[in-house]
């Protein structure tokens, strides 16, 4: 395990293109163990692409990216590092991506058994603890179609945690939920933050960002325009782009 002063994520001059579109521009960013970083910005600004580069779901074209001392290389030339990173980094998406034909408990135990080589007994025991942790211990034997959206997203969170990740990525985890279900997912994420999990969260939930973030990063058109502690960035944003974005989103 790394020394806690060593960043768990290091990005230097990272560039990502989709064809002629320059989606991420010269991104410099470090994340230290135990830090909660919230990434905000308008739709299409590159937020989701940024965190998808961290676990290799998106290739980048130039720059440097290291995750938990494993270097990811441009153009996907890092298959060995990528496999390691995927076991160390958990991710929760907008859509729940649960296997519909598997029960909740089987959704959670599948990866630890296949990838980590755990016995079924150990995997089930860990899964039950995680379901308790995210507040749905009574749903273990149900199938995803019998759960609410908020419950499904908490299963997705438990499934990601089952791999005992060093880092958790969240890509707008509440955007597909009905308003009354958002709170239960945010509560589970708050608990994780309190426990010291290293997290990078893309979200439009500004109140949540202010509450849980150690640092907020504002991205505009693929560039990190401003970053800082939440009280500084939300209360006294320095850049006019940040000011206009917050003026728009905070009045809703």
PDB file of C-alpha atoms in Angstrom:
ATOM      1  CA  UNK A   1       0.000   0.000   0.000  1.00  0.00           C
ATOM      2  CA  UNK A   2       1.261   3.474  -0.824  1.00  0.00           C
ATOM      3  CA  UNK A   3       2.471   5.974   1.698  1.00  0.00           C
ATOM      4  CA  UNK A   4      -0.479   8.261   2.401  1.00  0.00           C
ATOM      5  CA  UNK A   5       1.467  11.293   1.149  1.00  0.00           C
ATOM      6  CA  UNK A   6       1.807   9.682  -2.285  1.00  0.00           C
ATOM      7  CA  UNK A   7      -1.026  10.730  -4.650  1.00  0.00           C
ATOM      8  CA  UNK A   8      -3.314   7.865  -5.644  1.00  0.00           C
ATOM      9  CA  UNK A   9      -4.025   9.623  -8.977  1.00  0.00           C
ATOM     10  CA  UNK A  10      -1.571  11.777 -10.910  1.00  0.00           C
ATOM     11  CA  UNK A  11      -2.462  13.459 -14.202  1.00  0.00           C
ATOM     12  CA  UNK A  12      -0.096  15.713 -16.094  1.00  0.00           C
ATOM     13  CA  UNK A  13      -0.915  17.504 -19.338  1.00  0.00           C
ATOM     14  CA  UNK A  14      -3.587  14.921 -20.168  1.00  0.00           C
ATOM     15  CA  UNK A  15      -5.286  15.403 -23.536  1.00  0.00           C
ATOM     16  CA  UNK A  16      -8.273  13.515 -24.885  1.00  0.00           C
ATOM     17  CA  UNK A  17      -9.812  13.853 -28.347  1.00  0.00           C
ATOM     18  CA  UNK A  18     -12.942  12.397 -29.892  1.00  0.00           C
ATOM     19  CA  UNK A  19     -12.009  12.790 -33.551  1.00  0.00           C
ATOM     20  CA  UNK A  20     -11.451  16.510 -34.098  1.00  0.00           C
ATOM     21  CA  UNK A  21     -13.115  17.418 -30.798  1.00  0.00           C
ATOM     22  CA  UNK A  22     -10.596  18.261 -28.055  1.00  0.00           C
ATOM     23  CA  UNK A  23     -12.507  17.026 -24.998  1.00  0.00           C
ATOM     24  CA  UNK A  24      -9.862  17.277 -22.259  1.00  0.00           C
ATOM     25  CA  UNK A  25      -7.186  19.949 -22.550  1.00  0.00           C
ATOM     26  CA  UNK A  26      -3.884  19.753 -20.679  1.00  0.00           C
ATOM     27  CA  UNK A  27      -5.377  18.417 -17.446  1.00  0.00           C
ATOM     28  CA  UNK A  28      -3.109  18.565 -14.381  1.00  0.00           C
ATOM     29  CA  UNK A  29      -4.617  16.929 -11.319  1.00  0.00           C
ATOM     30  CA  UNK A  30      -3.591  14.991  -8.222  1.00  0.00           C
ATOM     31  CA  UNK A  31      -5.772  13.110  -5.759  1.00  0.00           C
ATOM     32  CA  UNK A  32      -4.435  11.985  -2.396  1.00  0.00           C
ATOM     33  CA  UNK A  33      -5.656   8.951  -0.427  1.00  0.00           C
ATOM     34  CA  UNK A  34      -8.727   9.756   1.668  1.00  0.00           C
ATOM     35  CA  UNK A  35      -9.574  12.865  -0.354  1.00  0.00           C
ATOM     36  CA  UNK A  36     -13.086  13.501  -1.701  1.00  0.00           C
ATOM     37  CA  UNK A  37     -12.919  15.449  -4.967  1.00  0.00           C
ATOM     38  CA  UNK A  38     -16.141  16.648  -6.584  1.00  0.00           C
ATOM     39  CA  UNK A  39     -16.029  17.592 -10.282  1.00  0.00           C
ATOM     40  CA  UNK A  40     -18.636  20.086 -11.482  1.00  0.00           C
ATOM     41  CA  UNK A  41     -19.379  21.830 -14.769  1.00  0.00           C
ATOM     42  CA  UNK A  42     -21.964  22.128 -17.520  1.00  0.00           C
ATOM     43  CA  UNK A  43     -23.088  19.111 -19.532  1.00  0.00           C
ATOM     44  CA  UNK A  44     -20.527  18.315 -22.215  1.00  0.00           C
ATOM     45  CA  UNK A  45     -17.660  19.996 -20.364  1.00  0.00           C
ATOM     46  CA  UNK A  46     -15.617  16.771 -20.107  1.00  0.00           C
ATOM     47  CA  UNK A  47     -16.374  15.772 -16.488  1.00  0.00           C
ATOM     48  CA  UNK A  48     -17.431  12.183 -17.191  1.00  0.00           C
ATOM     49  CA  UNK A  49     -14.632  11.706 -19.730  1.00  0.00           C
ATOM     50  CA  UNK A  50     -12.132  12.818 -17.105  1.00  0.00           C
ATOM     51  CA  UNK A  51     -13.105  10.159 -14.570  1.00  0.00           C
ATOM     52  CA  UNK A  52     -13.527   7.493 -17.271  1.00  0.00           C
ATOM     53  CA  UNK A  53      -9.875   8.053 -18.204  1.00  0.00           C
ATOM     54  CA  UNK A  54      -8.876   7.227 -14.608  1.00  0.00           C
ATOM     55  CA  UNK A  55      -9.993   3.600 -14.907  1.00  0.00           C
ATOM     56  CA  UNK A  56      -9.188   3.222 -18.599  1.00  0.00           C
ATOM     57  CA  UNK A  57     -12.770   3.262 -19.906  1.00  0.00           C
ATOM     58  CA  UNK A  58     -11.598   6.065 -22.205  1.00  0.00           C
ATOM     59  CA  UNK A  59      -8.214   6.158 -23.900  1.00  0.00           C
ATOM     60  CA  UNK A  60      -6.309   9.430 -23.957  1.00  0.00           C
ATOM     61  CA  UNK A  61      -3.986  10.676 -26.677  1.00  0.00           C
ATOM     62  CA  UNK A  62      -1.179  12.409 -24.795  1.00  0.00           C
ATOM     63  CA  UNK A  63       0.039  13.230 -21.315  1.00  0.00           C
ATOM     64  CA  UNK A  64       0.733  11.223 -18.168  1.00  0.00           C
ATOM     65  CA  UNK A  65      -1.719   9.297 -15.974  1.00  0.00           C
ATOM     66  CA  UNK A  66      -0.816   7.153 -12.988  1.00  0.00           C
ATOM     67  CA  UNK A  67      -3.337   5.404 -10.725  1.00  0.00           C
ATOM     68  CA  UNK A  68      -2.123   3.766  -7.508  1.00  0.00           C
ATOM     69  CA  UNK A  69       1.459   3.646  -8.907  1.00  0.00           C
ATOM     70  CA  UNK A  70       0.249   2.005 -12.166  1.00  0.00           C
ATOM     71  CA  UNK A  71       0.872   4.059 -15.282  1.00  0.00           C
ATOM     72  CA  UNK A  72      -1.810   4.163 -17.980  1.00  0.00           C
ATOM     73  CA  UNK A  73      -0.394   4.941 -21.392  1.00  0.00           C
ATOM     74  CA  UNK A  74      -1.837   6.887 -24.315  1.00  0.00           C
ATOM     75  CA  UNK A  75      -3.833   4.973 -26.936  1.00  0.00           C
ATOM     76  CA  UNK A  76      -4.605   2.160 -24.506  1.00  0.00           C
ATOM     77  CA  UNK A  77      -1.088   0.678 -24.572  1.00  0.00           C
ATOM     78  CA  UNK A  78      -1.205  -0.427 -20.943  1.00  0.00           C
ATOM     79  CA  UNK A  79      -3.095  -3.703 -20.729  1.00  0.00           C
ATOM     80  CA  UNK A  80      -1.287  -5.032 -17.660  1.00  0.00           C
ATOM     81  CA  UNK A  81      -1.639  -1.790 -15.699  1.00  0.00           C
ATOM     82  CA  UNK A  82      -5.242  -1.537 -16.845  1.00  0.00           C
ATOM     83  CA  UNK A  83      -6.164  -4.919 -15.361  1.00  0.00           C
ATOM     84  CA  UNK A  84      -4.601  -3.951 -12.031  1.00  0.00           C
ATOM     85  CA  UNK A  85      -6.314  -0.567 -12.000  1.00  0.00           C
ATOM     86  CA  UNK A  86      -9.703  -2.087 -12.742  1.00  0.00           C
ATOM     87  CA  UNK A  87      -9.410  -4.262  -9.629  1.00  0.00           C
ATOM     88  CA  UNK A  88      -8.317  -1.300  -7.470  1.00  0.00           C
ATOM     89  CA  UNK A  89     -10.835   1.278  -8.731  1.00  0.00           C
ATOM     90  CA  UNK A  90     -14.596   0.958  -8.244  1.00  0.00           C
ATOM     91  CA  UNK A  91     -17.086   2.884 -10.359  1.00  0.00           C
ATOM     92  CA  UNK A  92     -20.767   3.724 -10.050  1.00  0.00           C
ATOM     93  CA  UNK A  93     -22.476   4.956 -13.216  1.00  0.00           C
ATOM     94  CA  UNK A  94     -25.632   6.944 -14.007  1.00  0.00           C
ATOM     95  CA  UNK A  95     -27.320   3.717 -15.052  1.00  0.00           C
ATOM     96  CA  UNK A  96     -27.158   0.893 -12.554  1.00  0.00           C
ATOM     97  CA  UNK A  97     -25.774  -1.756 -14.957  1.00  0.00           C
ATOM     98  CA  UNK A  98     -26.917  -4.630 -12.738  1.00  0.00           C
ATOM     99  CA  UNK A  99     -27.278  -8.105 -14.225  1.00  0.00           C
ATOM    100  CA  UNK A 100     -31.068  -8.522 -14.465  1.00  0.00           C
ATOM    101  CA  UNK A 101     -30.943 -12.344 -14.357  1.00  0.00           C
ATOM    102  CA  UNK A 102     -28.966 -12.405 -11.092  1.00  0.00           C
ATOM    103  CA  UNK A 103     -30.247 -11.750  -7.597  1.00  0.00           C
ATOM    104  CA  UNK A 104     -28.858  -8.822  -5.613  1.00  0.00           C
ATOM    105  CA  UNK A 105     -26.489 -11.084  -3.660  1.00  0.00           C
ATOM    106  CA  UNK A 106     -25.246 -12.765  -6.867  1.00  0.00           C
ATOM    107  CA  UNK A 107     -24.671  -9.373  -8.529  1.00  0.00           C
ATOM    108  CA  UNK A 108     -22.398  -8.443  -5.640  1.00  0.00           C
ATOM    109  CA  UNK A 109     -20.513 -11.735  -5.221  1.00  0.00           C
ATOM    110  CA  UNK A 110     -19.750 -12.347  -8.900  1.00  0.00           C
ATOM    111  CA  UNK A 111     -16.618 -10.186  -9.265  1.00  0.00           C
ATOM    112  CA  UNK A 112     -14.941 -11.059  -5.930  1.00  0.00           C
ATOM    113  CA  UNK A 113     -15.335 -14.760  -6.765  1.00  0.00           C
ATOM    114  CA  UNK A 114     -14.224 -14.486 -10.413  1.00  0.00           C
ATOM    115  CA  UNK A 115     -11.525 -11.816 -10.118  1.00  0.00           C
ATOM    116  CA  UNK A 116     -10.289 -12.076  -6.544  1.00  0.00           C
ATOM    117  CA  UNK A 117     -10.826 -15.839  -6.236  1.00  0.00           C
ATOM    118  CA  UNK A 118     -12.920 -15.653  -3.083  1.00  0.00           C
ATOM    119  CA  UNK A 119     -14.975 -18.618  -1.950  1.00  0.00           C
ATOM    120  CA  UNK A 120     -18.740 -18.285  -2.260  1.00  0.00           C
ATOM    121  CA  UNK A 121     -19.057 -18.333   1.542  1.00  0.00           C
ATOM    122  CA  UNK A 122     -16.631 -15.439   1.997  1.00  0.00           C
ATOM    123  CA  UNK A 123     -18.136 -13.455  -0.875  1.00  0.00           C
ATOM    124  CA  UNK A 124     -21.697 -13.860   0.444  1.00  0.00           C
ATOM    125  CA  UNK A 125     -20.644 -12.872   3.943  1.00  0.00           C
ATOM    126  CA  UNK A 126     -18.943  -9.723   2.627  1.00  0.00           C
ATOM    127  CA  UNK A 127     -21.922  -8.923   0.370  1.00  0.00           C
ATOM    128  CA  UNK A 128     -24.348  -9.110   3.307  1.00  0.00           C
ATOM    129  CA  UNK A 129     -22.163  -6.718   5.299  1.00  0.00           C
ATOM    130  CA  UNK A 130     -22.115  -4.302   2.364  1.00  0.00           C
ATOM    131  CA  UNK A 131     -25.893  -4.460   1.911  1.00  0.00           C
ATOM    132  CA  UNK A 132     -26.220  -3.623   5.595  1.00  0.00           C
ATOM    133  CA  UNK A 133     -23.799  -0.756   5.096  1.00  0.00           C
ATOM    134  CA  UNK A 134     -25.828   0.780   2.253  1.00  0.00           C
ATOM    135  CA  UNK A 135     -29.105   0.224   4.075  1.00  0.00           C
ATOM    136  CA  UNK A 136     -30.771  -2.559   2.059  1.00  0.00           C
ATOM    137  CA  UNK A 137     -29.871  -5.755   3.927  1.00  0.00           C
ATOM    138  CA  UNK A 138     -33.423  -7.049   3.412  1.00  0.00           C
ATOM    139  CA  UNK A 139     -33.154  -6.986  -0.409  1.00  0.00           C
ATOM    140  CA  UNK A 140     -30.436  -9.660  -0.818  1.00  0.00           C
ATOM    141  CA  UNK A 141     -32.568 -12.296  -2.559  1.00  0.00           C
ATOM    142  CA  UNK A 142     -34.566  -9.981  -4.829  1.00  0.00           C
ATOM    143  CA  UNK A 143     -33.887  -9.334  -8.507  1.00  0.00           C
ATOM    144  CA  UNK A 144     -33.075  -5.841  -9.827  1.00  0.00           C
ATOM    145  CA  UNK A 145     -36.486  -5.479 -11.509  1.00  0.00           C
ATOM    146  CA  UNK A 146     -38.156  -5.729  -8.084  1.00  0.00           C
ATOM    147  CA  UNK A 147     -36.163  -2.805  -6.644  1.00  0.00           C
ATOM    148  CA  UNK A 148     -36.644   0.941  -6.831  1.00  0.00           C
ATOM    149  CA  UNK A 149     -34.069   3.018  -8.689  1.00  0.00           C
ATOM    150  CA  UNK A 150     -32.527   4.183  -5.423  1.00  0.00           C
ATOM    151  CA  UNK A 151     -32.236   0.604  -4.189  1.00  0.00           C
ATOM    152  CA  UNK A 152     -30.678  -0.522  -7.478  1.00  0.00           C
ATOM    153  CA  UNK A 153     -28.094   2.244  -7.302  1.00  0.00           C
ATOM    154  CA  UNK A 154     -27.212   1.229  -3.736  1.00  0.00           C
ATOM    155  CA  UNK A 155     -26.756  -2.360  -4.953  1.00  0.00           C
ATOM    156  CA  UNK A 156     -24.436  -0.977  -7.647  1.00  0.00           C
ATOM    157  CA  UNK A 157     -22.514   0.833  -4.918  1.00  0.00           C
ATOM    158  CA  UNK A 158     -22.274  -2.334  -2.788  1.00  0.00           C
ATOM    159  CA  UNK A 159     -21.104  -4.272  -5.860  1.00  0.00           C
ATOM    160  CA  UNK A 160     -18.315  -1.754  -6.500  1.00  0.00           C
ATOM    161  CA  UNK A 161     -17.277  -1.839  -2.829  1.00  0.00           C
ATOM    162  CA  UNK A 162     -17.174  -5.652  -2.845  1.00  0.00           C
ATOM    163  CA  UNK A 163     -13.874  -5.499  -4.731  1.00  0.00           C
ATOM    164  CA  UNK A 164     -12.377  -3.544  -1.810  1.00  0.00           C
ATOM    165  CA  UNK A 165     -11.291  -0.679  -4.060  1.00  0.00           C
ATOM    166  CA  UNK A 166      -8.659   1.889  -3.113  1.00  0.00           C
ATOM    167  CA  UNK A 167     -10.537   4.540  -5.081  1.00  0.00           C
ATOM    168  CA  UNK A 168     -14.219   5.051  -5.943  1.00  0.00           C
ATOM    169  CA  UNK A 169     -15.428   6.953  -9.018  1.00  0.00           C
ATOM    170  CA  UNK A 170     -19.005   8.205  -9.312  1.00  0.00           C
ATOM    171  CA  UNK A 171     -20.371   9.416 -12.654  1.00  0.00           C
ATOM    172  CA  UNK A 172     -23.530  11.400 -11.841  1.00  0.00           C
ATOM    173  CA  UNK A 173     -24.886   8.537  -9.717  1.00  0.00           C
ATOM    174  CA  UNK A 174     -28.216  10.248  -8.954  1.00  0.00           C
ATOM    175  CA  UNK A 175     -29.073  11.736 -12.354  1.00  0.00           C
ATOM    176  CA  UNK A 176     -31.250   8.779 -13.431  1.00  0.00           C
ATOM    177  CA  UNK A 177     -33.182   8.694 -10.141  1.00  0.00           C
ATOM    178  CA  UNK A 178     -36.544  10.134  -9.193  1.00  0.00           C
ATOM    179  CA  UNK A 179     -36.096  13.110  -6.824  1.00  0.00           C
ATOM    180  CA  UNK A 180     -37.356  11.238  -3.763  1.00  0.00           C
ATOM    181  CA  UNK A 181     -34.734   8.513  -4.257  1.00  0.00           C
ATOM    182  CA  UNK A 182     -31.709  10.787  -4.615  1.00  0.00           C
ATOM    183  CA  UNK A 183     -31.315  11.304  -0.864  1.00  0.00           C
ATOM    184  CA  UNK A 184     -30.896   7.622  -0.039  1.00  0.00           C
ATOM    185  CA  UNK A 185     -28.005   7.231  -2.496  1.00  0.00           C
ATOM    186  CA  UNK A 186     -26.337  10.446  -1.332  1.00  0.00           C
ATOM    187  CA  UNK A 187     -26.658   9.240   2.274  1.00  0.00           C
ATOM    188  CA  UNK A 188     -24.763   6.045   1.407  1.00  0.00           C
ATOM    189  CA  UNK A 189     -22.051   8.132  -0.289  1.00  0.00           C
ATOM    190  CA  UNK A 190     -21.841  10.475   2.722  1.00  0.00           C
ATOM    191  CA  UNK A 191     -21.129   7.460   4.931  1.00  0.00           C
ATOM    192  CA  UNK A 192     -18.349   6.358   2.602  1.00  0.00           C
ATOM    193  CA  UNK A 193     -16.796   9.828   2.730  1.00  0.00           C
ATOM    194  CA  UNK A 194     -16.928   9.774   6.540  1.00  0.00           C
ATOM    195  CA  UNK A 195     -15.154   6.399   6.532  1.00  0.00           C
ATOM    196  CA  UNK A 196     -12.245   7.913   4.584  1.00  0.00           C
ATOM    197  CA  UNK A 197     -12.820   6.367   1.143  1.00  0.00           C
ATOM    198  CA  UNK A 198     -10.949   8.174  -1.632  1.00  0.00           C
ATOM    199  CA  UNK A 199     -13.651   9.394  -4.014  1.00  0.00           C
ATOM    200  CA  UNK A 200     -13.958  11.341  -7.262  1.00  0.00           C
ATOM    201  CA  UNK A 201     -17.561  12.362  -7.826  1.00  0.00           C
ATOM    202  CA  UNK A 202     -19.139  13.971 -10.883  1.00  0.00           C
ATOM    203  CA  UNK A 203     -22.460  15.439  -9.784  1.00  0.00           C
ATOM    204  CA  UNK A 204     -24.985  18.237 -10.275  1.00  0.00           C
ATOM    205  CA  UNK A 205     -25.955  18.059  -6.590  1.00  0.00           C
ATOM    206  CA  UNK A 206     -24.306  21.275  -5.401  1.00  0.00           C
ATOM    207  CA  UNK A 207     -25.488  21.055  -1.782  1.00  0.00           C
ATOM    208  CA  UNK A 208     -23.997  17.568  -1.542  1.00  0.00           C
ATOM    209  CA  UNK A 209     -20.765  18.791  -3.181  1.00  0.00           C
ATOM    210  CA  UNK A 210     -20.445  21.599  -0.642  1.00  0.00           C
ATOM    211  CA  UNK A 211     -21.050  19.177   2.228  1.00  0.00           C
ATOM    212  CA  UNK A 212     -18.766  16.217   1.386  1.00  0.00           C
ATOM    213  CA  UNK A 213     -15.977  17.574  -0.830  1.00  0.00           C
ATOM    214  CA  UNK A 214     -12.487  18.311   0.369  1.00  0.00           C
ATOM    215  CA  UNK A 215     -11.937  19.961  -3.000  1.00  0.00           C
ATOM    216  CA  UNK A 216     -14.244  21.032  -5.829  1.00  0.00           C
ATOM    217  CA  UNK A 217     -12.938  21.116  -9.407  1.00  0.00           C
ATOM    218  CA  UNK A 218     -14.804  23.188 -12.012  1.00  0.00           C
ATOM    219  CA  UNK A 219     -14.306  22.122 -15.623  1.00  0.00           C
ATOM    220  CA  UNK A 220     -15.274  24.330 -18.561  1.00  0.00           C
ATOM    221  CA  UNK A 221     -14.894  23.161 -22.159  1.00  0.00           C
ATOM    222  CA  UNK A 222     -12.366  20.491 -21.219  1.00  0.00           C
ATOM    223  CA  UNK A 223     -10.150  22.647 -19.016  1.00  0.00           C
ATOM    224  CA  UNK A 224      -9.865  22.891 -15.244  1.00  0.00           C
ATOM    225  CA  UNK A 225     -10.889  26.509 -14.846  1.00  0.00           C
ATOM    226  CA  UNK A 226     -10.887  26.711 -11.056  1.00  0.00           C
ATOM    227  CA  UNK A 227     -10.524  24.446  -8.031  1.00  0.00           C
ATOM    228  CA  UNK A 228     -10.432  24.789  -4.273  1.00  0.00           C
ATOM    229  CA  UNK A 229     -12.196  24.001  -1.004  1.00  0.00           C
ATOM    230  CA  UNK A 230     -16.002  24.040  -1.413  1.00  0.00           C
ATOM    231  CA  UNK A 231     -16.605  27.099   0.769  1.00  0.00           C
ATOM    232  CA  UNK A 232     -14.078  29.099  -1.283  1.00  0.00           C
ATOM    233  CA  UNK A 233     -15.233  27.934  -4.704  1.00  0.00           C
ATOM    234  CA  UNK A 234     -18.963  28.263  -3.993  1.00  0.00           C
ATOM    235  CA  UNK A 235     -18.861  31.477  -1.946  1.00  0.00           C
ATOM    236  CA  UNK A 236     -16.093  33.448  -3.661  1.00  0.00           C
ATOM    237  CA  UNK A 237     -15.445  31.964  -7.135  1.00  0.00           C
ATOM    238  CA  UNK A 238     -12.603  33.812  -8.839  1.00  0.00           C
ATOM    239  CA  UNK A 239     -13.182  33.013 -12.502  1.00  0.00           C
ATOM    240  CA  UNK A 240     -16.082  34.553 -14.422  1.00  0.00           C
ATOM    241  CA  UNK A 241     -16.902  31.154 -15.997  1.00  0.00           C
ATOM    242  CA  UNK A 242     -17.270  29.636 -12.532  1.00  0.00           C
ATOM    243  CA  UNK A 243     -19.345  32.590 -11.379  1.00  0.00           C
ATOM    244  CA  UNK A 244     -21.790  32.352 -14.293  1.00  0.00           C
ATOM    245  CA  UNK A 245     -22.107  28.545 -13.970  1.00  0.00           C
ATOM    246  CA  UNK A 246     -22.834  28.723 -10.238  1.00  0.00           C
ATOM    247  CA  UNK A 247     -25.254  31.625 -10.704  1.00  0.00           C
ATOM    248  CA  UNK A 248     -27.211  29.410 -13.119  1.00  0.00           C
ATOM    249  CA  UNK A 249     -27.228  26.177 -11.132  1.00  0.00           C
ATOM    250  CA  UNK A 250     -27.638  27.572  -7.620  1.00  0.00           C
ATOM    251  CA  UNK A 251     -30.790  29.530  -8.404  1.00  0.00           C
ATOM    252  CA  UNK A 252     -32.691  26.321  -9.304  1.00  0.00           C
TER     253      UNK A 252
END
